[in-house]
CSV table of C-alpha atoms and ligand atoms in Angstrom, one decimal:
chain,number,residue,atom,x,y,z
A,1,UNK,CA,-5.0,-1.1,4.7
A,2,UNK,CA,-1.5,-1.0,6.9
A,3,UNK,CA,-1.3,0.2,10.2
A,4,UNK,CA,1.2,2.7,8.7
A,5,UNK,CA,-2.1,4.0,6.8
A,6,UNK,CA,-3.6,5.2,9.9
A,7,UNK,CA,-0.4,5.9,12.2
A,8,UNK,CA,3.2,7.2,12.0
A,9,UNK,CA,5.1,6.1,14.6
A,10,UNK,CA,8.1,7.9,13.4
A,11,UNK,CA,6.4,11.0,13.4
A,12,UNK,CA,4.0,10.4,16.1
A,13,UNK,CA,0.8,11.6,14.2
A,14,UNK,CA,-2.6,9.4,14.1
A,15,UNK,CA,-5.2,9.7,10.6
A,16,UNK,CA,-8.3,11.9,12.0
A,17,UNK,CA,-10.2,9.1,9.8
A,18,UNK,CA,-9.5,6.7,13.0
A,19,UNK,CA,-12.4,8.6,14.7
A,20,UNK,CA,-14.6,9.0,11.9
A,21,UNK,CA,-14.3,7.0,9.2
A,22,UNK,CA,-17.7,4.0,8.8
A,23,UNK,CA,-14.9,1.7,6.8
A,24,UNK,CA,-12.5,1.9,10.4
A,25,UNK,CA,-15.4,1.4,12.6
A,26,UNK,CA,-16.3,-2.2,10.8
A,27,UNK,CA,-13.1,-3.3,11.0
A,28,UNK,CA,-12.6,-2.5,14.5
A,29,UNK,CA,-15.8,-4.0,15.7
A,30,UNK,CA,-14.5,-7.3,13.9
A,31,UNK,CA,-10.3,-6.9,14.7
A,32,UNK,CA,-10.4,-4.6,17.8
A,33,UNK,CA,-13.9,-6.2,19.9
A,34,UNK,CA,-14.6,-9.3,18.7
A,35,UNK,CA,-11.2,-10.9,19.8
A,36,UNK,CA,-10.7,-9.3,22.7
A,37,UNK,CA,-11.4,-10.2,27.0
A,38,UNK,CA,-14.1,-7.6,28.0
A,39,UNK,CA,-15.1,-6.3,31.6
A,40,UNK,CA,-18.2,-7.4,32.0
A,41,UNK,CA,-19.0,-7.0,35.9
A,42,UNK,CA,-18.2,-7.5,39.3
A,43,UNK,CA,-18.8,-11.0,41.8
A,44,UNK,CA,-20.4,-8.1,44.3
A,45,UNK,CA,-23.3,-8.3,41.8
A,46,UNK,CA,-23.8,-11.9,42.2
A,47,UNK,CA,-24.2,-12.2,46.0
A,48,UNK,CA,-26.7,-15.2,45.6
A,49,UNK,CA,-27.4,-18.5,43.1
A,50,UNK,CA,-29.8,-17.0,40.4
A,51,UNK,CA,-28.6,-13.3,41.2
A,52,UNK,CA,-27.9,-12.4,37.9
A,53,UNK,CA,-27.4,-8.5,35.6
A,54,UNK,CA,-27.1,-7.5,32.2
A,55,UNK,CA,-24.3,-6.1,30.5
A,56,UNK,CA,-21.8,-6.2,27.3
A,57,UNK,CA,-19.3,-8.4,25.9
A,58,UNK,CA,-17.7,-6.3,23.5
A,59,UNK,CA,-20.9,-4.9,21.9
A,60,UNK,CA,-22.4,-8.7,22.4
A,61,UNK,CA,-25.4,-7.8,24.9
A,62,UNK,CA,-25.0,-10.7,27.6
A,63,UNK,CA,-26.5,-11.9,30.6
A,64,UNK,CA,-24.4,-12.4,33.9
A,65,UNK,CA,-25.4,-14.8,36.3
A,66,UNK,CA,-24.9,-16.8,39.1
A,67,UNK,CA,-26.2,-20.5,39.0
A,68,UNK,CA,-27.3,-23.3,41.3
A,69,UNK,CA,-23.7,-24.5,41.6
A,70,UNK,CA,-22.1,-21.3,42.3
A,71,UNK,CA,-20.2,-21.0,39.1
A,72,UNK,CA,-20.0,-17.6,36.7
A,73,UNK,CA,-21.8,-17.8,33.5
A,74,UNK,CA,-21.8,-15.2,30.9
A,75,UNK,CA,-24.3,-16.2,28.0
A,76,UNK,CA,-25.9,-14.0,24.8
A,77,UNK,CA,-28.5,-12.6,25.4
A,78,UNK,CA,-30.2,-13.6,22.6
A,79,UNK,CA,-33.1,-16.5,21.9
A,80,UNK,CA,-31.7,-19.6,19.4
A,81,UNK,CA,-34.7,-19.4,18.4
A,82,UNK,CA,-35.5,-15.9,16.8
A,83,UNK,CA,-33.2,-13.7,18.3
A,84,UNK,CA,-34.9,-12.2,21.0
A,85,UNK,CA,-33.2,-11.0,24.3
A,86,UNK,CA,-34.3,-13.3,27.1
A,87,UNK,CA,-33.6,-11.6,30.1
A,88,UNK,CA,-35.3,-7.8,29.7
A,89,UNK,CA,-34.8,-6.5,33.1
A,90,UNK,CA,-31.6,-5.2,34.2
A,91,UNK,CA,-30.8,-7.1,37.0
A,92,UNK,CA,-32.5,-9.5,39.7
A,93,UNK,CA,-32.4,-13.4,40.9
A,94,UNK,CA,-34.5,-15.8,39.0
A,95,UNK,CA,-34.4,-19.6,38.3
A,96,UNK,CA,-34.2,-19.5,34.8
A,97,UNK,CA,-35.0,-16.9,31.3
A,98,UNK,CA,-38.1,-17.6,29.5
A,99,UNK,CA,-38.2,-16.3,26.1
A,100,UNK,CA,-40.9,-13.8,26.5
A,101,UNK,CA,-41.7,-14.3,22.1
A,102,UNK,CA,-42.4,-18.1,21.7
A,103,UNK,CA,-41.7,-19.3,25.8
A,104,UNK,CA,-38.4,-21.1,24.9
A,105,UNK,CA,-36.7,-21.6,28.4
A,106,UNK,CA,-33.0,-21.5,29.3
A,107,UNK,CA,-31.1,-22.7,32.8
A,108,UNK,CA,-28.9,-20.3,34.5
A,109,UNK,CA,-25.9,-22.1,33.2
A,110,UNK,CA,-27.7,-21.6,29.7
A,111,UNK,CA,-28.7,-24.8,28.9
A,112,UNK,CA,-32.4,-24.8,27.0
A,113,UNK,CA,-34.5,-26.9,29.0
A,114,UNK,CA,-38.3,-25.7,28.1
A,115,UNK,CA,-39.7,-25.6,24.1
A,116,UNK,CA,-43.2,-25.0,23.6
A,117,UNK,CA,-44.4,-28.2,21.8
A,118,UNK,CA,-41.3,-29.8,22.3
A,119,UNK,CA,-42.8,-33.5,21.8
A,120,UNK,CA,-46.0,-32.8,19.4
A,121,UNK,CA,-44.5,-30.8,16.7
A,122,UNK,CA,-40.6,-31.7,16.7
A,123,UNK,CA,-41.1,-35.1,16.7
A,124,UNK,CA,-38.6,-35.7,18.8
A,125,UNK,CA,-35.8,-34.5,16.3
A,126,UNK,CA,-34.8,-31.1,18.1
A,127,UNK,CA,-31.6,-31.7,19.8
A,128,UNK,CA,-32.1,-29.0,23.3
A,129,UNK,CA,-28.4,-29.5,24.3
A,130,UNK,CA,-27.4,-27.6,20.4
A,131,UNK,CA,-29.6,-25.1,21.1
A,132,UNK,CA,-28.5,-23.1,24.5
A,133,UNK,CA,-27.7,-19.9,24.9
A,134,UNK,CA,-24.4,-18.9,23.9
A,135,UNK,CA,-21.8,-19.3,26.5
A,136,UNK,CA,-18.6,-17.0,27.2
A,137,UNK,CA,-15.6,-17.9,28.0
A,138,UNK,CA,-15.1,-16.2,31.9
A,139,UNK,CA,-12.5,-15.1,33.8
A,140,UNK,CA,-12.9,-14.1,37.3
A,141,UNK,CA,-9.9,-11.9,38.7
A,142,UNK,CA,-9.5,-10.6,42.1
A,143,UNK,CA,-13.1,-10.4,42.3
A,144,UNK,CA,-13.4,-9.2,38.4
A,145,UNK,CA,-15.3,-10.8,35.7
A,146,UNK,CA,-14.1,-10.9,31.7
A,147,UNK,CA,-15.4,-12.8,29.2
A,148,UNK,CA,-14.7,-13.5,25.4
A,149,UNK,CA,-16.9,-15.1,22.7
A,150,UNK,CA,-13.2,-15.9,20.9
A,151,UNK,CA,-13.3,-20.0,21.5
A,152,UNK,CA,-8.7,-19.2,19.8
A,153,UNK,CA,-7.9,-16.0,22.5
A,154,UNK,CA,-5.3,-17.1,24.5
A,155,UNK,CA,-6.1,-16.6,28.3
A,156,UNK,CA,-7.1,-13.7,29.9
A,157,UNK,CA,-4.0,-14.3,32.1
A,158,UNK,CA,-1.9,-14.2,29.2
A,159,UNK,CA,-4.3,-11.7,27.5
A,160,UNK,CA,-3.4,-9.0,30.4
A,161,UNK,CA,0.3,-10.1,31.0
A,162,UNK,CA,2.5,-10.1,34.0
A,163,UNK,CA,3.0,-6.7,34.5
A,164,UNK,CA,-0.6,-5.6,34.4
A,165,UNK,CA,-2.1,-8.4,36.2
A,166,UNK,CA,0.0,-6.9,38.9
A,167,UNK,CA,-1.1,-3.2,38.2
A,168,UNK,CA,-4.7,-4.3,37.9
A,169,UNK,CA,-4.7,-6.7,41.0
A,170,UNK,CA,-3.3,-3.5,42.6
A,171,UNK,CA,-6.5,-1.4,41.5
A,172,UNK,CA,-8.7,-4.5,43.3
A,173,UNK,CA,-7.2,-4.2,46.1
A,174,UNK,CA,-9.0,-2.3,49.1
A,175,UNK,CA,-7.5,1.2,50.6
A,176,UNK,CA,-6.1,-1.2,53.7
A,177,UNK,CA,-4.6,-3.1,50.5
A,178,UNK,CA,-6.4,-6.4,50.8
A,179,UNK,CA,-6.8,-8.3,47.8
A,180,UNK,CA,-11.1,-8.4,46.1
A,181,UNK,CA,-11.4,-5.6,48.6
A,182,UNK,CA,-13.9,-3.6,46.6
A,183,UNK,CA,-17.9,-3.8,45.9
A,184,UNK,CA,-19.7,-2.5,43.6
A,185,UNK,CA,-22.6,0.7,44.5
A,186,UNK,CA,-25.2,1.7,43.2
A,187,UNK,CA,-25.5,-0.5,39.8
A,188,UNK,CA,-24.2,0.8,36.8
A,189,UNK,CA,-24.0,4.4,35.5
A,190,UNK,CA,-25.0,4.2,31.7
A,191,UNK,CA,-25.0,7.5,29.5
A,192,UNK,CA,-24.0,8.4,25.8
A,193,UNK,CA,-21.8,10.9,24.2
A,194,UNK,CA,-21.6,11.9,20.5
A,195,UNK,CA,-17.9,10.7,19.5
A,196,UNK,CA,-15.6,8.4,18.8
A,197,UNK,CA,-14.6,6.0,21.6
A,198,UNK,CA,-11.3,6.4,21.0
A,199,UNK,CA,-11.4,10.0,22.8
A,200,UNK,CA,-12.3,8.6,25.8
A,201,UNK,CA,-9.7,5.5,25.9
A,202,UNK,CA,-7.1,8.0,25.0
A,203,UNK,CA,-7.9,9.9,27.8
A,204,UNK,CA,-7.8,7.4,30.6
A,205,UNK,CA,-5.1,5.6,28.9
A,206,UNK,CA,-2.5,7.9,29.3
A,207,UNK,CA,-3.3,11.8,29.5
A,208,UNK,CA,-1.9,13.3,32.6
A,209,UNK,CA,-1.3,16.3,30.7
A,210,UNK,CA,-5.4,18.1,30.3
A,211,UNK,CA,-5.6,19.5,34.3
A,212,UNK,CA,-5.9,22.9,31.9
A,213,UNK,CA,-9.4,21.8,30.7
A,214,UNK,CA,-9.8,21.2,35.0
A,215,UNK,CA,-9.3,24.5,36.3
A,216,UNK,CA,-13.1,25.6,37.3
A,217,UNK,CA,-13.2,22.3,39.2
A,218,UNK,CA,-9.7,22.4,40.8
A,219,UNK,CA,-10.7,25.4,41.6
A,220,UNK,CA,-14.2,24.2,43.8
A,221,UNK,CA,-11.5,21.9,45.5
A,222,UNK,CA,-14.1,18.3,44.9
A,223,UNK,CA,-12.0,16.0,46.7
A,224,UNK,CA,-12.9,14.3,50.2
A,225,UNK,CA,-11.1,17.1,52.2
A,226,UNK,CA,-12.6,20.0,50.3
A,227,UNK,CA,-9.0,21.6,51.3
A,228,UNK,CA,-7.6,20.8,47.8
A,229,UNK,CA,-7.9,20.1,44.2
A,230,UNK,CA,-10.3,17.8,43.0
A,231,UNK,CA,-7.9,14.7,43.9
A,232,UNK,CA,-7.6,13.2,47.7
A,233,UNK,CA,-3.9,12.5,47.2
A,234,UNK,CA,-3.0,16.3,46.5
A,235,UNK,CA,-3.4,16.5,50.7
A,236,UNK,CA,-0.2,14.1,50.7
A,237,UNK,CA,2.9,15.8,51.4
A,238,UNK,CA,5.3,12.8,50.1
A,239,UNK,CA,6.5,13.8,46.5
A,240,UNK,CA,6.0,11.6,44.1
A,241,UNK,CA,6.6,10.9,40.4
A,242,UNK,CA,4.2,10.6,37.6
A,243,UNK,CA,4.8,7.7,35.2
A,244,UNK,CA,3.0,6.3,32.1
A,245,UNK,CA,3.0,2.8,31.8
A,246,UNK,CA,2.6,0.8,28.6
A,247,UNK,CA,2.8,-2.8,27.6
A,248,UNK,CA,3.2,-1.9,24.0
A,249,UNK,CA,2.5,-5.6,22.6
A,250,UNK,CA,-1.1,-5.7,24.2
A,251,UNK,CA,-2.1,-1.8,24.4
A,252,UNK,CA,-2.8,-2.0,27.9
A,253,UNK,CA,-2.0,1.4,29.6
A,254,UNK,CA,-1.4,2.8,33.2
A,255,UNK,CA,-1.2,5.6,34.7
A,256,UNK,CA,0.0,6.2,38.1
A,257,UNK,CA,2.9,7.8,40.3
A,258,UNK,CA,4.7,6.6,42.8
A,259,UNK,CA,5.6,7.8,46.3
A,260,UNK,CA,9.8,9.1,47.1
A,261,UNK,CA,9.1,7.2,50.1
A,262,UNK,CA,6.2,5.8,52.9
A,263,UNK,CA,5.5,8.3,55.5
A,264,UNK,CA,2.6,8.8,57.7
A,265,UNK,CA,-1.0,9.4,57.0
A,266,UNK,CA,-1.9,12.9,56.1
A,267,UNK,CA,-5.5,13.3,56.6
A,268,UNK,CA,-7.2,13.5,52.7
A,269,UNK,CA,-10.8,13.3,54.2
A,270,UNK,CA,-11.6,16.5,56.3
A,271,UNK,CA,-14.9,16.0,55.9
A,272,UNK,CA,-15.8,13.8,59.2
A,273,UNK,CA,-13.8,12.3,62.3
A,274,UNK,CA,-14.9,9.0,61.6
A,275,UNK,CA,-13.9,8.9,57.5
A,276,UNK,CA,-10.9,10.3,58.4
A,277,UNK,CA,-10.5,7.8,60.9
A,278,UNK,CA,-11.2,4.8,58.7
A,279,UNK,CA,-8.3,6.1,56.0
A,280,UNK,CA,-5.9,6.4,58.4
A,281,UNK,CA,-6.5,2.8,59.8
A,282,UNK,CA,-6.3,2.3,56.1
A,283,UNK,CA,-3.0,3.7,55.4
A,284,UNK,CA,-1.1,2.0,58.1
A,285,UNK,CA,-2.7,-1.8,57.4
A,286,UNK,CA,-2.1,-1.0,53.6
A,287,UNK,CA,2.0,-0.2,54.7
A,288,UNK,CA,2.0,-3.3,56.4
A,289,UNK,CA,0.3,-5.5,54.2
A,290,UNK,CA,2.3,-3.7,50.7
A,291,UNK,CA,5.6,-2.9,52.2
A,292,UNK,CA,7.8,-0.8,49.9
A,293,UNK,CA,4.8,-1.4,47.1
A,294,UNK,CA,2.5,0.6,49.2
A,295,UNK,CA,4.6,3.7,47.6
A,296,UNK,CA,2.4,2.9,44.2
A,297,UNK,CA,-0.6,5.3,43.5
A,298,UNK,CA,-2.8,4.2,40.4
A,299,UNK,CA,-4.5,7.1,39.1
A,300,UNK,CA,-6.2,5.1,36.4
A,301,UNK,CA,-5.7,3.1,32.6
A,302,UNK,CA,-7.1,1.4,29.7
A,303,UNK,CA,-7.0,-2.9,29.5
A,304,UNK,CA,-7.3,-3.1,25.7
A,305,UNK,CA,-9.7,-2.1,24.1
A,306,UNK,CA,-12.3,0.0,25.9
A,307,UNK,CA,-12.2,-0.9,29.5
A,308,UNK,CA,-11.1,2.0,31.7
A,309,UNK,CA,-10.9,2.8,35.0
A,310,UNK,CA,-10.3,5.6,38.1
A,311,UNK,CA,-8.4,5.2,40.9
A,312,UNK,CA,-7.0,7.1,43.7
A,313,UNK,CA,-9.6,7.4,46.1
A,314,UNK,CA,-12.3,7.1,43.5
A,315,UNK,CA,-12.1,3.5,42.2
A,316,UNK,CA,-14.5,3.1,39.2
A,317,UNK,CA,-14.3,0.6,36.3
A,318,UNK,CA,-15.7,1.2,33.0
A,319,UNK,CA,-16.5,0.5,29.1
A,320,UNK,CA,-16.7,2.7,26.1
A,321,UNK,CA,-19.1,0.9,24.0
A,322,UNK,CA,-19.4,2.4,20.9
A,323,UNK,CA,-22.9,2.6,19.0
A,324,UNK,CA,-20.9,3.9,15.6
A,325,UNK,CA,-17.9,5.9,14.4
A,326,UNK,CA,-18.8,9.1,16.4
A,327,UNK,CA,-21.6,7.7,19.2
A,328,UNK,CA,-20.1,6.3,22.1
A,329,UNK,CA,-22.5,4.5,25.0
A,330,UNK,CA,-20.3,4.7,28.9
A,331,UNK,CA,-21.0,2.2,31.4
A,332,UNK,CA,-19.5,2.9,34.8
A,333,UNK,CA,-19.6,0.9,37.7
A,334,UNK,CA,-18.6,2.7,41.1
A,335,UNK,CA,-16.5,0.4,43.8
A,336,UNK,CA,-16.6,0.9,48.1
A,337,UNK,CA,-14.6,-0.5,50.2
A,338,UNK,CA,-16.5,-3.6,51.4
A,339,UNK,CA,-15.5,-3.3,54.7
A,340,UNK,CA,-15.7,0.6,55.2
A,341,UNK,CA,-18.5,1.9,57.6
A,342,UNK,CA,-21.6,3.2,55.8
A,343,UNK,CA,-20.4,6.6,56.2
A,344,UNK,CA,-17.3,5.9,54.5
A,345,UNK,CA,-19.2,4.3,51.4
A,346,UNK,CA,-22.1,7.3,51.2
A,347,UNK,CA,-19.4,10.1,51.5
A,348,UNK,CA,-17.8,8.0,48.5
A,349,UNK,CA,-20.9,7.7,46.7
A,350,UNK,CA,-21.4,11.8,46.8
A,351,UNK,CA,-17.6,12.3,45.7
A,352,UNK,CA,-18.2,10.0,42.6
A,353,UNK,CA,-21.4,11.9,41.6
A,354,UNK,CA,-19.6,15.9,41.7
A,355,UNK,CA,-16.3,14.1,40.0
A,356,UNK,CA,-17.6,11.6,37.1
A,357,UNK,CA,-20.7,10.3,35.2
A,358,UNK,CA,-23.3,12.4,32.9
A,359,UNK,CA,-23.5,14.6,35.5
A,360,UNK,CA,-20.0,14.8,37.4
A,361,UNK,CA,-18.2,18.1,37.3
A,362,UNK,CA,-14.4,16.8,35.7
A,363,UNK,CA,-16.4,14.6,33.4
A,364,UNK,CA,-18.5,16.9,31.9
A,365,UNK,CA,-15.3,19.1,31.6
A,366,UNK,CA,-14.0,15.6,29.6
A,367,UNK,CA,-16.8,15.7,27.5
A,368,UNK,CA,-17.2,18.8,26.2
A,369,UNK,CA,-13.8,18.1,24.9
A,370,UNK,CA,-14.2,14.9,23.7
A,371,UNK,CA,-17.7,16.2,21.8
A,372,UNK,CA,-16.2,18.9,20.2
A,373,UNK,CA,-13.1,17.8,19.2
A,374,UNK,CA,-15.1,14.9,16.8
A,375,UNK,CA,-16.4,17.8,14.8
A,376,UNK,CA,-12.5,18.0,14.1
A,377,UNK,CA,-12.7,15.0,12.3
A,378,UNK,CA,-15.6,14.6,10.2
A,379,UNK,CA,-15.4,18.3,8.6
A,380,UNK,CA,-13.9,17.5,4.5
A,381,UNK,CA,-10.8,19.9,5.1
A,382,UNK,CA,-10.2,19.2,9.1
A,383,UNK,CA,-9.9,15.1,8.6
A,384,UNK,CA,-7.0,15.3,6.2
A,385,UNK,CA,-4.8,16.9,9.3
A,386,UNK,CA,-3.4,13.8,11.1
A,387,UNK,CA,-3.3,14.6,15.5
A,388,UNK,CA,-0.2,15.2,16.9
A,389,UNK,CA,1.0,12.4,19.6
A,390,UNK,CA,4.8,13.8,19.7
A,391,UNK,CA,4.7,14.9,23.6
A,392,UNK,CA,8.1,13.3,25.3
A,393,UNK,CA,8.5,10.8,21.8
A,394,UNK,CA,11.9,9.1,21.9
A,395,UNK,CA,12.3,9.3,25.4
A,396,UNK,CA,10.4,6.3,26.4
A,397,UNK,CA,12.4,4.0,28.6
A,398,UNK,CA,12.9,0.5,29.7
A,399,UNK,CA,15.0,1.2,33.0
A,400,UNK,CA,12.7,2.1,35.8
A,401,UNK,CA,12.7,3.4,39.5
A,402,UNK,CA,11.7,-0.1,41.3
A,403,UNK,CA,11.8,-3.2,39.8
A,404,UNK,CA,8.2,-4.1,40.8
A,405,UNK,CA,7.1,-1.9,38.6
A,406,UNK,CA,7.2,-4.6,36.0
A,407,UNK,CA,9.4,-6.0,33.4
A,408,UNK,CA,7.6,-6.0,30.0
A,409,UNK,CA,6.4,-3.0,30.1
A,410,UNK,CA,7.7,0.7,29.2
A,411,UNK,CA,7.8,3.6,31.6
A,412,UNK,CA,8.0,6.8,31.0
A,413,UNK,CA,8.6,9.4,33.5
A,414,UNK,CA,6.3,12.5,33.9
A,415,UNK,CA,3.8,13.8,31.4
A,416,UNK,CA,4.2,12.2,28.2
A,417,UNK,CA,2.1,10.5,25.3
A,418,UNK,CA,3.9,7.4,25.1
A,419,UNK,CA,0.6,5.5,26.5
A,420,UNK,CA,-1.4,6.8,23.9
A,421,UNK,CA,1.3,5.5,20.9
A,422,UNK,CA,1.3,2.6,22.4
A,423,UNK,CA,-2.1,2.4,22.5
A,424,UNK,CA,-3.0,3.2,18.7
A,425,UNK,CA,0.0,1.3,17.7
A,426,UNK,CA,-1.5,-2.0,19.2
A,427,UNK,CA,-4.8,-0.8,17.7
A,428,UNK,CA,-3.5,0.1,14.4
A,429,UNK,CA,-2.1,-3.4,14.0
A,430,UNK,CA,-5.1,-5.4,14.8
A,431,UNK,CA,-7.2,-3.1,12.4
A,432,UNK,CA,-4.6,-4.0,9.7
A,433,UNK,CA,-4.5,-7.5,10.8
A,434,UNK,CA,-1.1,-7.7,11.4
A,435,UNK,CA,0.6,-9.7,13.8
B,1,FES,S1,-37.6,-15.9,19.8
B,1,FES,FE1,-37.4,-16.8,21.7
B,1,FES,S2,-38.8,-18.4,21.7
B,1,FES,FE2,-39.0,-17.6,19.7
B,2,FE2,FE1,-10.2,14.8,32.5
């Protein structure tokens, strides 16, 4: 199979068998997952030595945790002896993970300390330090955590580029613009959709262009101020221009805007004195600390493969972990300002719930779509019709507004598709196998 089996980059059309076909989804779990750097969690979980939570490496189930010496591990969650998951509960603090089958015992760093007769019936011959749990390799980043099983992936560093460790570094900062300025509440939002994962990666990665499917819930006006849409930053006043970013040789994807100029606070969060108070405080420190920078919004993006994320106001951070070709499990974690009165994190917490999640009023809008449109590609006739991904094809560009804004990758001004070639493109090749 070529990447030119599954997409036209000429024409700008993608094979519907991309979101349906069993053949696609093994190779992707193998040449999409298995190589990449995942988003496995946040240091805001792991307060504490022992403090430790589940959660996936690709669609390796892993444990998180914290150990005596402070570091990061990320091991399988899976027994060398038979298999079994070691840790069951979802999260907590412990000193070590017993095998709840035969009572093997592992260290928080992994390491296998405790076999049932160990002495008696191995006779001495079972090496423990082979036989550990599985370790990751981990990547902490602004306050981040990735891991990757793949011992030949180059570094995560490397892995994200220069221009998005900038773009992502951005999305960690705080609203005053301090660097790890987020925690995580509320542990994670985990729900499932029937389709392809692809529908929601596309989505984040680069479609500025479905408000239409939004209407209802622009409508209800969601935001903080209740004045306004369903964003905070349609209170500003400032114009500002859309962009789609792309790094096109990794598939990492942005979308944002950014600001003609830096004016003053225009208050986004009508709701109480003292929130509005906080984001104005916010606004200026952020000015200060950013200078001209401040000017960038991030409204949200894909890192290659499936880890997606919100922004503006409402910064979450996300998988699409897909169960098969059309079943697709979401895990969502929801970020507050660390240092934002209680106030300031509840009246977040009450946004996130109306906006996203199984039961947030844009995201079931999403959904619905995403559900549907799958149908579209498993019916005999429907999956022979490639989608169409021609919106603002061929005017892609390499000059930009600000040189911040990166070097490597491509910006294109207002709505456009570009972020979703860019991102089947990259996909289409490691599917293929091709360089
Ligand atoms: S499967 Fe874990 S001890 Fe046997
Ligand atoms: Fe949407």
């Amino acid at each position: 199979m070529n990447s030119a089996d599954l997409i036209d980059l000429e024409a700008g059309t993608l094979s519907r068998e991309a979101f349906s076909s069993d053949e696609i989804f093994k190779r992707e779990v193998e040449r999409v997952f298995v190589p990449a750097w995942n988003f496995v969690g946040h240091t805001s979980q792991l307060q504490r030595s022992g403090d430790f939570f589940l959660s996936r490496c690709g669609l390796e189930p892993v444990i998180v945790a914290r150990d005596n010496a402070g570091a990061i591990n990320v091991l399988l969650n899976s027994c060398r002896h038979r298999g079994m998951p070691v840790c069951r509960y979802d999260e907590g603090n412990a000193f070590s993970f017993i095998c709840s089958y035969h009572g093997w015992s592992y260290e928080l760093d992994g390491a296998l300390t405790g076999v049932p007769k160990l002495r008696e019936r191995y006779q001495g011959r079972l090496e423990r330090e082979k036989w550990g749990l599985v370790r990751a390799r981990v990547s902490v980043f602004y306050g981040s955590i990735w891991a990757t099983f793949d011992e030949t992936a180059r570094s995560f560093e490397d892995y994200l580029g220069g221009d998005m460790q900038f773009y992502l570094r951005s999305l960690l900062q705080g609203p005053d613009g301090e660097d790890d300025g987020y925690e995580v509440i509320g542990g994670i939002v985990k729900w499932q959709v029937p389709c392809n994962w692809k529908f929601g990666a596309e989505n984040f990665a680069g479609d500025h262009y479905h408000g239409y499917s939004h209407i209802s819930v622009e409508r209800l006006s969601i935001g903080l101020s209740g004045k306004t849409s369903r964003h905070n930053f349609a209170a500003v006043k400032i114009p500002r221009q859309p962009m789609s970013v792309a790094d096109p040789r990794r598939g990492h994807t942005i979308r944002a805007s950014v600001y003609k100029e830096l004016g003053p606070y225009d208050p986004q969060a009508g709701s109480s004195e003292e929130v509005n108070a906080y984001y104005r405080k916010c606004h200026e420190e952020r000015q200060r600390r950013l200078g001209d920078k401040a000017r960038l919004l991030i409204h949200g993006g894909v890192i290659f493969p499936n880890t997606h994320f919100n922004s503006a106001g409402r910064t979450t951070i996300g998988f699409w972990l897909p169960l098969s070709a059309s079943r697709t499990e979401v895990w969502r974690w929801l970020f507050v300002p660390r240092k934002a009165p209680s106030i300031v994190k509840d009246t977040l917490r009450d946004y996130y719930l109306r906006y996203a999640g199984p039961a947030g009023m844009v995201e079931q809008d999403d959904m619905e779509n995403w559900t549907a449109a799958q149908r579209g590609t498993e019916s005999p006739i429907a999956r022979k019709y490639p989608f169409n991904y021609q919106l603002a094809m061929g005017i892609e560009r390499r000059a930009r507004p600000d040189e911040w804004l990166g070097e490597e990758v491509i910006i294109t001004e207002d709505v456009a598709e570009h972020n979703q070639r860019a991102f089947y493109a990259h996909w289409a090749r490691c599917i293929a196998g091709e360089p």
